[in-house]
mmCIF file of C-alpha atoms and ligand atoms in Angstrom:
data_model
loop_
_atom_site.group_PDB
_atom_site.id
_atom_site.type_symbol
_atom_site.label_atom_id
_atom_site.label_comp_id
_atom_site.label_asym_id
_atom_site.label_seq_id
_atom_site.Cartn_x
_atom_site.Cartn_y
_atom_site.Cartn_z
ATOM 1 C CA MET A 1 -10.524 10.660 24.410
ATOM 2 C CA LYS A 2 -8.471 7.680 25.580
ATOM 3 C CA LYS A 3 -5.252 8.047 27.535
ATOM 4 C CA LEU A 4 -2.194 6.310 26.109
ATOM 5 C CA VAL A 5 1.262 5.672 27.508
ATOM 6 C CA LEU A 6 4.187 5.110 25.164
ATOM 7 C CA VAL A 7 6.691 2.477 26.281
ATOM 8 C CA GLY A 8 10.041 2.977 24.523
ATOM 9 C CA TYR A 9 11.126 6.543 23.778
ATOM 10 C CA GLY A 10 13.311 5.569 20.813
ATOM 11 C CA GLY A 11 13.205 6.018 17.054
ATOM 12 C CA MET A 12 9.757 4.555 16.464
ATOM 13 C CA GLY A 13 8.252 5.616 19.779
ATOM 14 C CA THR A 14 8.936 9.279 19.100
ATOM 15 C CA ARG A 15 7.464 8.885 15.570
ATOM 16 C CA HIS A 16 4.277 7.562 17.171
ATOM 17 C CA LEU A 17 4.092 10.593 19.447
ATOM 18 C CA GLY A 18 4.443 12.912 16.442
ATOM 19 C CA ARG A 19 1.604 11.151 14.625
ATOM 20 C CA LEU A 20 -0.632 11.006 17.689
ATOM 21 C CA LYS A 21 -0.727 14.824 17.704
ATOM 22 C CA ASN A 22 -3.127 14.445 14.748
ATOM 23 C CA VAL A 23 -5.360 11.880 16.448
ATOM 24 C CA LYS A 24 -7.988 13.653 18.545
ATOM 25 C CA GLU A 25 -9.329 10.353 19.893
ATOM 26 C CA ILE A 26 -6.100 9.736 21.868
ATOM 27 C CA GLU A 27 -4.346 11.791 24.551
ATOM 28 C CA VAL A 28 -0.734 10.942 25.338
ATOM 29 C CA ALA A 29 -0.667 10.609 29.133
ATOM 30 C CA GLY A 30 3.035 9.906 29.394
ATOM 31 C CA VAL A 31 6.129 7.928 28.528
ATOM 32 C CA TYR A 32 8.054 5.096 30.121
ATOM 33 C CA ASP A 33 11.517 3.930 29.059
ATOM 34 C CA ILE A 34 13.858 1.546 30.840
ATOM 35 C CA ASP A 35 16.791 3.855 30.057
ATOM 36 C CA PRO A 36 16.952 6.824 32.497
ATOM 37 C CA GLU A 37 18.577 9.011 29.833
ATOM 38 C CA LYS A 38 15.665 8.411 27.455
ATOM 39 C CA LEU A 39 13.256 9.124 30.280
ATOM 40 C CA ALA A 40 15.038 12.408 31.016
ATOM 41 C CA ALA A 41 14.862 13.303 27.308
ATOM 42 C CA ALA A 42 11.109 12.601 27.281
ATOM 43 C CA HIS A 43 10.695 14.796 30.376
ATOM 44 C CA GLN A 44 12.691 17.563 28.721
ATOM 45 C CA ASP A 45 10.472 17.235 25.631
ATOM 46 C CA GLY A 46 7.480 17.995 27.840
ATOM 47 C CA TYR A 47 6.023 14.551 28.494
ATOM 48 C CA GLN A 48 4.942 13.234 31.867
ATOM 49 C CA THR A 49 7.183 10.266 32.656
ATOM 50 C CA TYR A 50 6.745 7.078 34.663
ATOM 51 C CA SER A 51 9.832 5.905 36.547
ATOM 52 C CA ASN A 52 8.926 2.208 36.286
ATOM 53 C CA TYR A 53 6.571 0.007 34.285
ATOM 54 C CA GLN A 54 4.474 -0.957 37.292
ATOM 55 C CA ALA A 55 3.547 2.713 37.720
ATOM 56 C CA VAL A 56 2.115 2.678 34.168
ATOM 57 C CA LEU A 57 0.177 -0.502 34.911
ATOM 58 C CA ASP A 58 -1.144 0.954 38.184
ATOM 59 C CA ASP A 59 -2.387 4.173 36.561
ATOM 60 C CA GLN A 60 -6.133 3.549 36.319
ATOM 61 C CA GLU A 61 -6.638 6.427 33.892
ATOM 62 C CA VAL A 62 -4.446 4.835 31.237
ATOM 63 C CA GLU A 63 -6.446 2.745 28.767
ATOM 64 C CA ILE A 64 -3.867 2.086 26.044
ATOM 65 C CA VAL A 65 -0.233 1.032 26.223
ATOM 66 C CA LEU A 66 1.825 1.443 23.052
ATOM 67 C CA VAL A 67 4.824 -0.907 23.047
ATOM 68 C CA ALA A 68 7.707 0.414 20.909
ATOM 69 C CA THR A 69 10.692 -1.403 22.385
ATOM 70 C CA PRO A 70 13.146 -3.939 20.889
ATOM 71 C CA ASN A 71 11.487 -7.050 19.486
ATOM 72 C CA ASP A 72 12.348 -9.484 22.297
ATOM 73 C CA SER A 73 10.521 -7.383 24.914
ATOM 74 C CA HIS A 74 7.123 -7.064 23.165
ATOM 75 C CA LYS A 75 5.608 -10.233 24.634
ATOM 76 C CA GLU A 76 6.282 -9.573 28.298
ATOM 77 C CA LEU A 77 5.332 -5.876 28.162
ATOM 78 C CA SER A 78 2.122 -6.607 26.223
ATOM 79 C CA ILE A 79 0.989 -9.452 28.466
ATOM 80 C CA LYS A 80 1.616 -7.403 31.599
ATOM 81 C CA ALA A 81 -0.327 -4.474 30.149
ATOM 82 C CA MET A 82 -3.365 -6.554 29.181
ATOM 83 C CA THR A 83 -3.331 -8.357 32.516
ATOM 84 C CA ALA A 84 -3.479 -4.918 34.149
ATOM 85 C CA GLY A 85 -6.544 -4.087 32.029
ATOM 86 C CA LYS A 86 -4.923 -2.016 29.281
ATOM 87 C CA HIS A 87 -5.487 -2.325 25.547
ATOM 88 C CA VAL A 88 -2.243 -2.682 23.600
ATOM 89 C CA ILE A 89 -0.780 -1.409 20.358
ATOM 90 C CA CYS A 90 2.421 -3.337 19.711
ATOM 91 C CA GLU A 91 5.217 -2.673 17.269
ATOM 92 C CA LYS A 92 6.158 -5.156 14.588
ATOM 93 C CA PRO A 93 7.404 -7.840 14.509
ATOM 94 C CA VAL A 94 4.905 -8.734 17.185
ATOM 95 C CA THR A 95 7.196 -11.492 18.504
ATOM 96 C CA THR A 96 9.970 -13.658 17.138
ATOM 97 C CA SER A 97 7.861 -16.850 17.099
ATOM 98 C CA THR A 98 4.277 -17.876 16.429
ATOM 99 C CA LYS A 99 4.276 -19.615 19.820
ATOM 100 C CA ASP A 100 4.956 -16.330 21.641
ATOM 101 C CA PHE A 101 2.274 -14.597 19.582
ATOM 102 C CA LYS A 102 -0.240 -17.333 20.495
ATOM 103 C CA ASP A 103 0.593 -16.735 24.178
ATOM 104 C CA ILE A 104 -0.191 -13.029 23.717
ATOM 105 C CA LEU A 105 -3.478 -13.774 21.965
ATOM 106 C CA GLU A 106 -4.533 -16.151 24.749
ATOM 107 C CA VAL A 107 -4.098 -13.343 27.261
ATOM 108 C CA ALA A 108 -5.953 -10.904 24.981
ATOM 109 C CA ALA A 109 -8.867 -13.349 24.783
ATOM 110 C CA LYS A 110 -8.848 -14.054 28.523
ATOM 111 C CA THR A 111 -8.676 -10.395 29.528
ATOM 112 C CA LYS A 112 -10.986 -9.250 26.670
ATOM 113 C CA ARG A 113 -8.489 -6.542 25.716
ATOM 114 C CA CYS A 114 -7.844 -5.224 22.200
ATOM 115 C CA PHE A 115 -4.386 -6.064 20.890
ATOM 116 C CA MET A 116 -3.253 -4.696 17.514
ATOM 117 C CA VAL A 117 0.107 -4.757 15.736
ATOM 118 C CA ASP A 118 1.452 -1.659 14.008
ATOM 119 C CA GLN A 119 1.633 -2.829 10.387
ATOM 120 C CA ASN A 120 1.908 0.821 9.372
ATOM 121 C CA ARG A 121 3.515 0.250 5.980
ATOM 122 C CA ARG A 122 0.126 -0.746 4.588
ATOM 123 C CA TRP A 123 -0.358 3.034 4.458
ATOM 124 C CA ASP A 124 2.767 3.667 2.342
ATOM 125 C CA GLU A 125 1.737 5.577 -0.764
ATOM 126 C CA ASN A 126 3.855 3.425 -3.064
ATOM 127 C CA PHE A 127 2.114 0.269 -1.815
ATOM 128 C CA GLN A 128 -1.330 1.865 -2.168
ATOM 129 C CA MET A 129 -0.468 2.840 -5.775
ATOM 130 C CA ILE A 130 0.568 -0.714 -6.624
ATOM 131 C CA LYS A 131 -2.585 -2.022 -4.940
ATOM 132 C CA LYS A 132 -4.751 0.375 -6.919
ATOM 133 C CA LEU A 133 -3.166 -0.726 -10.221
ATOM 134 C CA TYR A 134 -3.621 -4.365 -9.182
ATOM 135 C CA ASP A 135 -7.227 -3.961 -7.977
ATOM 136 C CA THR A 136 -8.281 -2.042 -11.109
ATOM 137 C CA ASN A 137 -6.638 -4.590 -13.444
ATOM 138 C CA ALA A 138 -4.680 -1.754 -15.120
ATOM 139 C CA LEU A 139 -1.913 -4.137 -16.280
ATOM 140 C CA GLY A 140 -4.108 -7.078 -17.241
ATOM 141 C CA ARG A 141 -3.542 -10.299 -15.324
ATOM 142 C CA VAL A 142 -0.571 -9.751 -13.014
ATOM 143 C CA TYR A 143 1.875 -12.650 -12.858
ATOM 144 C CA ASP A 144 4.919 -11.092 -11.240
ATOM 145 C CA ILE A 145 5.565 -8.570 -8.447
ATOM 146 C CA GLU A 146 8.950 -7.539 -7.133
ATOM 147 C CA ASN A 147 9.217 -5.395 -4.012
ATOM 148 C CA ARG A 148 12.653 -4.321 -2.895
ATOM 149 C CA VAL A 149 14.055 -2.001 -0.288
ATOM 150 C CA GLN A 150 17.756 -1.356 -0.598
ATOM 151 C CA GLY A 151 20.271 0.814 1.194
ATOM 152 C CA SER A 152 24.032 0.944 1.571
ATOM 153 C CA ARG A 153 24.545 1.685 5.257
ATOM 154 C CA GLY A 154 24.473 -1.837 6.709
ATOM 155 C CA ILE A 155 22.343 -2.687 9.752
ATOM 156 C CA PRO A 156 21.934 0.070 12.373
ATOM 157 C CA GLN A 157 24.482 -0.149 15.209
ATOM 158 C CA ASP A 158 21.913 -1.116 17.828
ATOM 159 C CA TRP A 159 19.903 -4.126 19.066
ATOM 160 C CA ARG A 160 19.137 -4.948 15.404
ATOM 161 C CA GLN A 161 22.559 -6.634 15.299
ATOM 162 C CA ASN A 162 21.707 -9.016 18.194
ATOM 163 C CA ILE A 163 20.100 -12.355 17.554
ATOM 164 C CA GLU A 164 18.580 -12.583 21.089
ATOM 165 C CA GLN A 165 16.791 -9.286 20.634
ATOM 166 C CA GLY A 166 15.199 -10.286 17.335
ATOM 167 C CA GLY A 167 17.666 -8.410 15.153
ATOM 168 C CA GLY A 168 18.215 -8.770 11.418
ATOM 169 C CA MET A 169 16.398 -7.578 8.353
ATOM 170 C CA VAL A 170 13.883 -10.439 8.122
ATOM 171 C CA TYR A 171 12.272 -9.372 11.408
ATOM 172 C CA ASP A 172 12.824 -5.702 10.675
ATOM 173 C CA TRP A 173 11.552 -5.423 7.097
ATOM 174 C CA CYS A 174 10.224 -8.730 5.824
ATOM 175 C CA VAL A 175 7.233 -8.555 8.191
ATOM 176 C CA HIS A 176 6.198 -5.320 6.444
ATOM 177 C CA LEU A 177 6.740 -6.610 2.911
ATOM 178 C CA LEU A 178 4.933 -9.894 3.594
ATOM 179 C CA ASP A 179 2.060 -8.201 5.392
ATOM 180 C CA ARG A 180 1.404 -5.915 2.420
ATOM 181 C CA ILE A 181 1.581 -8.655 -0.189
ATOM 182 C CA LEU A 182 -0.870 -10.741 1.828
ATOM 183 C CA VAL A 183 -3.225 -7.734 1.960
ATOM 184 C CA LEU A 184 -2.876 -7.269 -1.813
ATOM 185 C CA LYS A 185 -3.510 -10.983 -2.432
ATOM 186 C CA ALA A 186 -6.418 -11.262 0.019
ATOM 187 C CA GLY A 187 -8.419 -14.407 -0.717
ATOM 188 C CA HIS A 188 -5.419 -16.247 -2.197
ATOM 189 C CA ARG A 189 -3.259 -18.886 -0.571
ATOM 190 C CA VAL A 190 0.535 -19.062 -0.533
ATOM 191 C CA THR A 191 1.693 -22.425 -1.872
ATOM 192 C CA SER A 192 5.483 -22.281 -1.618
ATOM 193 C CA LEU A 193 8.386 -20.181 -0.504
ATOM 194 C CA TYR A 194 12.141 -20.062 -1.020
ATOM 195 C CA ALA A 195 14.393 -17.776 1.006
ATOM 196 C CA ASP A 196 18.023 -16.829 0.839
ATOM 197 C CA LEU A 197 19.488 -14.701 3.632
ATOM 198 C CA SER A 198 22.600 -12.609 3.217
ATOM 199 C CA GLY A 199 25.317 -12.215 5.781
ATOM 200 C CA ALA A 200 27.958 -10.286 3.909
ATOM 201 C CA LEU A 201 28.538 -7.849 6.748
ATOM 202 C CA GLY A 202 29.550 -10.550 9.239
ATOM 203 C CA HIS A 203 26.861 -10.051 11.905
ATOM 204 C CA GLN A 204 25.162 -12.883 13.807
ATOM 205 C CA VAL A 205 21.886 -11.869 12.114
ATOM 206 C CA ASP A 206 20.918 -11.530 8.445
ATOM 207 C CA ASP A 207 21.732 -8.207 6.796
ATOM 208 C CA GLY A 208 19.328 -8.817 3.921
ATOM 209 C CA PHE A 209 17.163 -11.431 2.217
ATOM 210 C CA ARG A 210 15.531 -12.595 -0.980
ATOM 211 C CA VAL A 211 12.227 -14.423 -0.640
ATOM 212 C CA ILE A 212 10.235 -15.903 -3.513
ATOM 213 C CA LEU A 213 6.601 -16.733 -2.828
ATOM 214 C CA ARG A 214 4.153 -18.491 -5.095
ATOM 215 C CA PHE A 215 0.397 -18.089 -4.785
ATOM 216 C CA ASP A 216 -2.383 -20.503 -5.694
ATOM 217 C CA ASP A 217 -3.049 -18.540 -8.912
ATOM 218 C CA GLU A 218 0.600 -19.036 -9.986
ATOM 219 C CA MET A 219 1.510 -15.432 -9.216
ATOM 220 C CA ARG A 220 5.145 -15.076 -8.221
ATOM 221 C CA VAL A 221 6.377 -12.475 -5.722
ATOM 222 C CA LEU A 222 9.954 -11.521 -4.989
ATOM 223 C CA LEU A 223 10.617 -9.681 -1.727
ATOM 224 C CA GLU A 224 14.106 -8.371 -1.197
ATOM 225 C CA VAL A 225 15.942 -6.200 1.291
ATOM 226 C CA GLN A 226 19.652 -5.463 1.104
ATOM 227 C CA THR A 227 21.765 -3.100 3.159
ATOM 228 C CA ARG A 228 24.884 -2.845 0.984
ATOM 229 C CA ASN A 229 23.609 -1.594 -2.377
ATOM 230 C CA PHE A 230 25.128 1.644 -3.607
ATOM 231 C CA ILE A 231 22.979 1.483 -6.733
ATOM 232 C CA LYS A 232 19.365 0.679 -5.916
ATOM 233 C CA LEU A 233 16.946 -1.389 -7.955
ATOM 234 C CA PRO A 234 13.366 -0.076 -8.204
ATOM 235 C CA GLU A 235 11.288 -0.461 -5.082
ATOM 236 C CA TRP A 236 8.299 -1.916 -6.965
ATOM 237 C CA TYR A 237 8.146 -3.684 -10.313
ATOM 238 C CA MET A 238 4.851 -5.293 -11.331
ATOM 239 C CA SER A 239 4.277 -7.131 -14.611
ATOM 240 C CA GLY A 240 0.922 -8.009 -16.082
ATOM 241 C CA ALA A 241 -0.200 -9.516 -19.373
ATOM 242 C CA THR A 242 -0.701 -6.082 -20.948
ATOM 243 C CA GLY A 243 1.375 -3.672 -18.880
ATOM 244 C CA THR A 244 4.230 -3.020 -16.469
ATOM 245 C CA ALA A 245 4.450 -0.660 -13.491
ATOM 246 C CA GLU A 246 7.556 0.622 -11.789
ATOM 247 C CA ILE A 247 7.990 2.753 -8.673
ATOM 248 C CA GLU A 248 11.600 3.637 -8.095
ATOM 249 C CA ASP A 249 11.629 4.931 -4.546
ATOM 250 C CA PHE A 250 9.806 6.400 -1.532
ATOM 251 C CA GLU A 251 9.657 9.716 -3.436
ATOM 252 C CA LEU A 252 7.272 7.994 -5.870
ATOM 253 C CA HIS A 253 9.207 8.406 -9.101
ATOM 254 C CA GLY A 254 7.795 5.989 -11.627
ATOM 255 C CA GLU A 255 5.150 5.237 -14.214
ATOM 256 C CA TYR A 256 3.192 2.433 -15.760
ATOM 257 C CA VAL A 257 3.149 1.443 -19.389
ATOM 258 C CA THR A 258 0.355 -0.403 -21.164
ATOM 259 C CA LEU A 259 0.006 -2.111 -24.504
ATOM 260 C CA GLU A 260 -1.943 -0.351 -27.242
ATOM 261 C CA GLY A 261 -2.881 -2.860 -29.902
ATOM 262 C CA GLU A 262 -1.419 -6.293 -30.523
ATOM 263 C CA LEU A 263 1.051 -7.999 -28.189
ATOM 264 C CA THR A 264 2.903 -10.168 -30.694
ATOM 265 C CA LYS A 265 3.002 -8.180 -33.951
ATOM 266 C CA GLU A 266 6.091 -9.267 -35.901
ATOM 267 C CA ALA A 267 9.097 -7.209 -34.794
ATOM 268 C CA ILE A 268 11.977 -5.925 -36.886
ATOM 269 C CA PRO A 269 15.251 -7.475 -35.644
ATOM 270 C CA VAL A 270 17.741 -5.067 -34.074
ATOM 271 C CA GLU A 271 21.473 -5.202 -33.581
ATOM 272 C CA ALA A 272 22.213 -5.974 -29.919
ATOM 273 C CA GLY A 273 25.747 -6.251 -28.612
ATOM 274 C CA ALA A 274 27.623 -8.837 -30.606
ATOM 275 C CA GLY A 275 24.413 -10.335 -31.896
ATOM 276 C CA PHE A 276 20.953 -9.378 -33.012
ATOM 277 C CA THR A 277 17.493 -9.982 -31.557
ATOM 278 C CA LYS A 278 13.850 -10.011 -32.582
ATOM 279 C CA THR A 279 12.537 -11.052 -29.167
ATOM 280 C CA MET A 280 13.974 -8.035 -27.373
ATOM 281 C CA ALA A 281 13.411 -5.493 -30.145
ATOM 282 C CA PRO A 282 11.975 -2.227 -28.760
ATOM 283 C CA ARG A 283 8.303 -1.507 -29.300
ATOM 284 C CA THR A 284 7.322 0.820 -32.102
ATOM 285 C CA ASP A 285 5.904 4.267 -31.374
ATOM 286 C CA GLY A 286 2.223 4.188 -30.578
ATOM 287 C CA SER A 287 2.168 0.500 -29.603
ATOM 288 C CA VAL A 288 2.432 1.380 -25.893
ATOM 289 C CA LYS A 289 1.103 4.170 -23.703
ATOM 290 C CA HIS A 290 2.943 5.780 -20.758
ATOM 291 C CA HIS A 291 0.818 6.744 -17.718
ATOM 292 C CA PRO A 292 1.611 8.648 -14.529
ATOM 293 C CA LEU A 293 1.226 6.627 -11.322
ATOM 294 C CA PRO A 294 -2.324 6.722 -9.939
ATOM 295 C CA GLN A 295 -3.266 9.193 -7.212
ATOM 296 C CA VAL A 296 -3.924 7.735 -3.757
ATOM 297 C CA GLN A 297 -4.906 9.221 -0.408
ATOM 298 C CA THR A 298 -3.382 7.622 2.691
ATOM 299 C CA ASP A 299 -3.260 8.655 6.316
ATOM 300 C CA VAL A 300 -1.397 6.382 8.706
ATOM 301 C CA CYS A 301 -3.289 8.028 11.606
ATOM 302 C CA ASP A 302 -6.305 5.956 10.505
ATOM 303 C CA PHE A 303 -4.514 3.057 12.216
ATOM 304 C CA TYR A 304 -4.840 4.694 15.664
ATOM 305 C CA ARG A 305 -8.383 5.956 14.977
ATOM 306 C CA ASN A 306 -9.436 2.444 14.031
ATOM 307 C CA PHE A 307 -7.885 1.051 17.218
ATOM 308 C CA VAL A 308 -10.010 3.390 19.340
ATOM 309 C CA ALA A 309 -13.115 2.583 17.278
ATOM 310 C CA TRP A 310 -12.398 -1.132 17.797
ATOM 311 C CA ILE A 311 -12.127 -0.633 21.576
ATOM 312 C CA ASP A 312 -15.478 1.186 21.469
ATOM 313 C CA GLY A 313 -17.051 -1.651 19.448
ATOM 314 C CA LYS A 314 -17.696 0.622 16.454
ATOM 315 C CA GLU A 315 -15.313 -0.934 13.904
ATOM 316 C CA GLU A 316 -13.536 -4.197 13.182
ATOM 317 C CA PRO A 317 -9.732 -4.063 13.631
ATOM 318 C CA ILE A 318 -7.969 -2.862 10.509
ATOM 319 C CA VAL A 319 -4.925 -5.061 11.226
ATOM 320 C CA LYS A 320 -6.321 -8.433 12.213
ATOM 321 C CA ASN A 321 -4.417 -10.781 14.478
ATOM 322 C CA ASP A 322 -4.996 -13.772 12.200
ATOM 323 C CA GLU A 323 -3.349 -11.785 9.381
ATOM 324 C CA VAL A 324 -0.360 -11.118 11.634
ATOM 325 C CA MET A 325 -0.240 -14.805 12.630
ATOM 326 C CA ARG A 326 -0.090 -15.806 8.947
ATOM 327 C CA THR A 327 2.797 -13.401 8.393
ATOM 328 C CA MET A 328 4.648 -14.741 11.416
ATOM 329 C CA TYR A 329 4.118 -18.325 10.211
ATOM 330 C CA LEU A 330 5.703 -17.353 6.871
ATOM 331 C CA ILE A 331 8.589 -15.665 8.693
ATOM 332 C CA GLU A 332 9.301 -18.984 10.425
ATOM 333 C CA LYS A 333 9.182 -20.721 7.029
ATOM 334 C CA ILE A 334 11.647 -18.166 5.637
ATOM 335 C CA PHE A 335 14.211 -19.083 8.282
ATOM 336 C CA GLU A 336 13.527 -22.797 7.677
ATOM 337 C CA SER A 337 13.928 -22.450 3.904
ATOM 338 C CA ALA A 338 17.165 -20.494 4.267
ATOM 339 C CA ARG A 339 18.558 -23.009 6.766
ATOM 340 C CA LYS A 340 17.754 -26.005 4.537
ATOM 341 C CA ASN A 341 18.358 -24.197 1.240
ATOM 342 C CA GLU A 342 15.045 -25.703 0.079
ATOM 343 C CA VAL A 343 11.715 -24.652 -1.361
ATOM 344 C CA ILE A 344 9.089 -25.166 1.360
ATOM 345 C CA LYS A 345 5.640 -26.192 0.123
ATOM 346 C CA PHE A 346 2.419 -25.625 2.040
ATOM 347 C CA ASN A 347 -1.003 -24.137 1.476
ATOM 348 C CA ILE A 348 -1.758 -21.238 3.775
HETATM 349 P P1 NAD B 1 15.145 2.140 19.521
HETATM 350 O O1 NAD B 1 16.321 1.383 20.000
HETATM 351 O O2 NAD B 1 15.347 3.426 18.811
HETATM 352 O O3 NAD B 1 14.149 2.438 20.740
HETATM 353 C C1 NAD B 1 13.769 1.451 21.662
HETATM 354 C C2 NAD B 1 13.557 2.102 23.010
HETATM 355 O O4 NAD B 1 13.011 1.115 23.893
HETATM 356 C C3 NAD B 1 14.855 2.595 23.658
HETATM 357 O O5 NAD B 1 14.686 3.930 24.078
HETATM 358 C C4 NAD B 1 15.076 1.641 24.827
HETATM 359 O O6 NAD B 1 15.722 2.244 25.930
HETATM 360 C C5 NAD B 1 13.657 1.248 25.165
HETATM 361 N N1 NAD B 1 13.521 -0.042 25.863
HETATM 362 C C6 NAD B 1 14.211 -1.183 25.658
HETATM 363 N N2 NAD B 1 13.731 -2.168 26.444
HETATM 364 C C7 NAD B 1 12.722 -1.630 27.171
HETATM 365 C C8 NAD B 1 11.849 -2.131 28.154
HETATM 366 N N3 NAD B 1 11.906 -3.418 28.542
HETATM 367 N N4 NAD B 1 10.954 -1.299 28.716
HETATM 368 C C9 NAD B 1 10.903 0.013 28.340
HETATM 369 N N5 NAD B 1 11.705 0.549 27.405
HETATM 370 C C10 NAD B 1 12.593 -0.265 26.809
HETATM 371 O O7 NAD B 1 14.318 1.109 18.608
HETATM 372 P P2 NAD B 1 13.244 1.487 17.510
HETATM 373 O O8 NAD B 1 13.898 1.613 16.195
HETATM 374 O O9 NAD B 1 12.380 2.590 18.000
HETATM 375 O O10 NAD B 1 12.406 0.117 17.468
HETATM 376 C C11 NAD B 1 11.468 -0.163 18.477
HETATM 377 C C12 NAD B 1 10.400 -1.087 17.911
HETATM 378 O O11 NAD B 1 9.748 -0.419 16.839
HETATM 379 C C13 NAD B 1 10.948 -2.382 17.314
HETATM 380 O O12 NAD B 1 10.061 -3.425 17.564
HETATM 381 C C14 NAD B 1 11.015 -2.100 15.823
HETATM 382 O O13 NAD B 1 10.908 -3.263 15.029
HETATM 383 C C15 NAD B 1 9.824 -1.199 15.647
HETATM 384 N N6 NAD B 1 9.928 -0.298 14.510
HETATM 385 C C16 NAD B 1 8.858 -0.187 13.705
HETATM 386 C C17 NAD B 1 8.881 0.650 12.613
HETATM 387 C C18 NAD B 1 7.661 0.759 11.758
HETATM 388 O O14 NAD B 1 7.704 1.432 10.729
HETATM 389 N N7 NAD B 1 6.569 0.135 12.174
HETATM 390 C C19 NAD B 1 10.041 1.412 12.336
HETATM 391 C C20 NAD B 1 11.111 1.304 13.215
HETATM 392 C C21 NAD B 1 11.046 0.444 14.296
#
């Protein structure tokens, strides 16, 4: 069992502690937070607390530091921990630049410590369902994926509104959405990107984004997050040559529909609005089949178990740092595209 200290007793930090109760390979040795009130709350919740970060670093029994603090503090806390001999799990986004991430990786290499980023949304059931449909070719050749997360409450009233702290929805959500699409499209290269950031709520950071990526096989992906939508669009929409899948929400409402028979059989025109249409005429009964979403098994605790197995030299890391670097490179391109209002072409 390896001893872990959580740094940052906030929203995500406390989620980690809840999940770690199911991970027998890790014992939570304590908590550190820069805010005395948070530290007092951790103490009241029954955790041993450290009154300063140096005390965590000096504790020889602690093998793992889990950094769950605002985005601008990840680099310094992680580098200090590895320099003190600790392995590090770090929250996403790992940093706010590829340069800072390279600096972290240099220290990881020099100190021979394991450093892994919490890309936990790979374990979301809705993503795993889409991946299963994609991997099993259930929709025929897929040419279009849309992945949206929408809410109506604006950006949280915390550091997420500050540019210096790495606020905004691109850092908050786009790292997850990009990471998952790159996992789904493993082996393919991204050839271009266009991004449009929204700022309707008047903050110094983006309150939403639309990103369009193209892959080397011509597949198009739309990633979108908005924080002012009172009617939500489906979270996932995937179109293939012979089928379409839709997942509406985190509660996994949805289905997929596949073609039975011929794609282009002559349709009977229908009245539509002030006109008529053959192209958009509904399909006849029996020409399509409706399916429930596939079953998947996911357990986000596998992330922590894999981290321990990596430290022990028994497994390869499940979230690889070169994958995270690719995501962070694309995040930089998203800001560049939005600034220039241009499609950025590359081959990565
Ligand atoms: P939060 O504001 O709720 O908590 C952050 C905590 O860190 C606070 O208690 C704060 O006092 C403490 N803190 C700040 N600076 C510190 C420092 N230098 N040393 C020690 N403690 C410090 O924020 P949050 O929502 O928990 O987000 C924390 C991190 O987790 C962010 O990087 C965020 O992007 C990430 N996050 C990830 C997910 C996910 O699903 N992976 C979800 C939410 C947040």
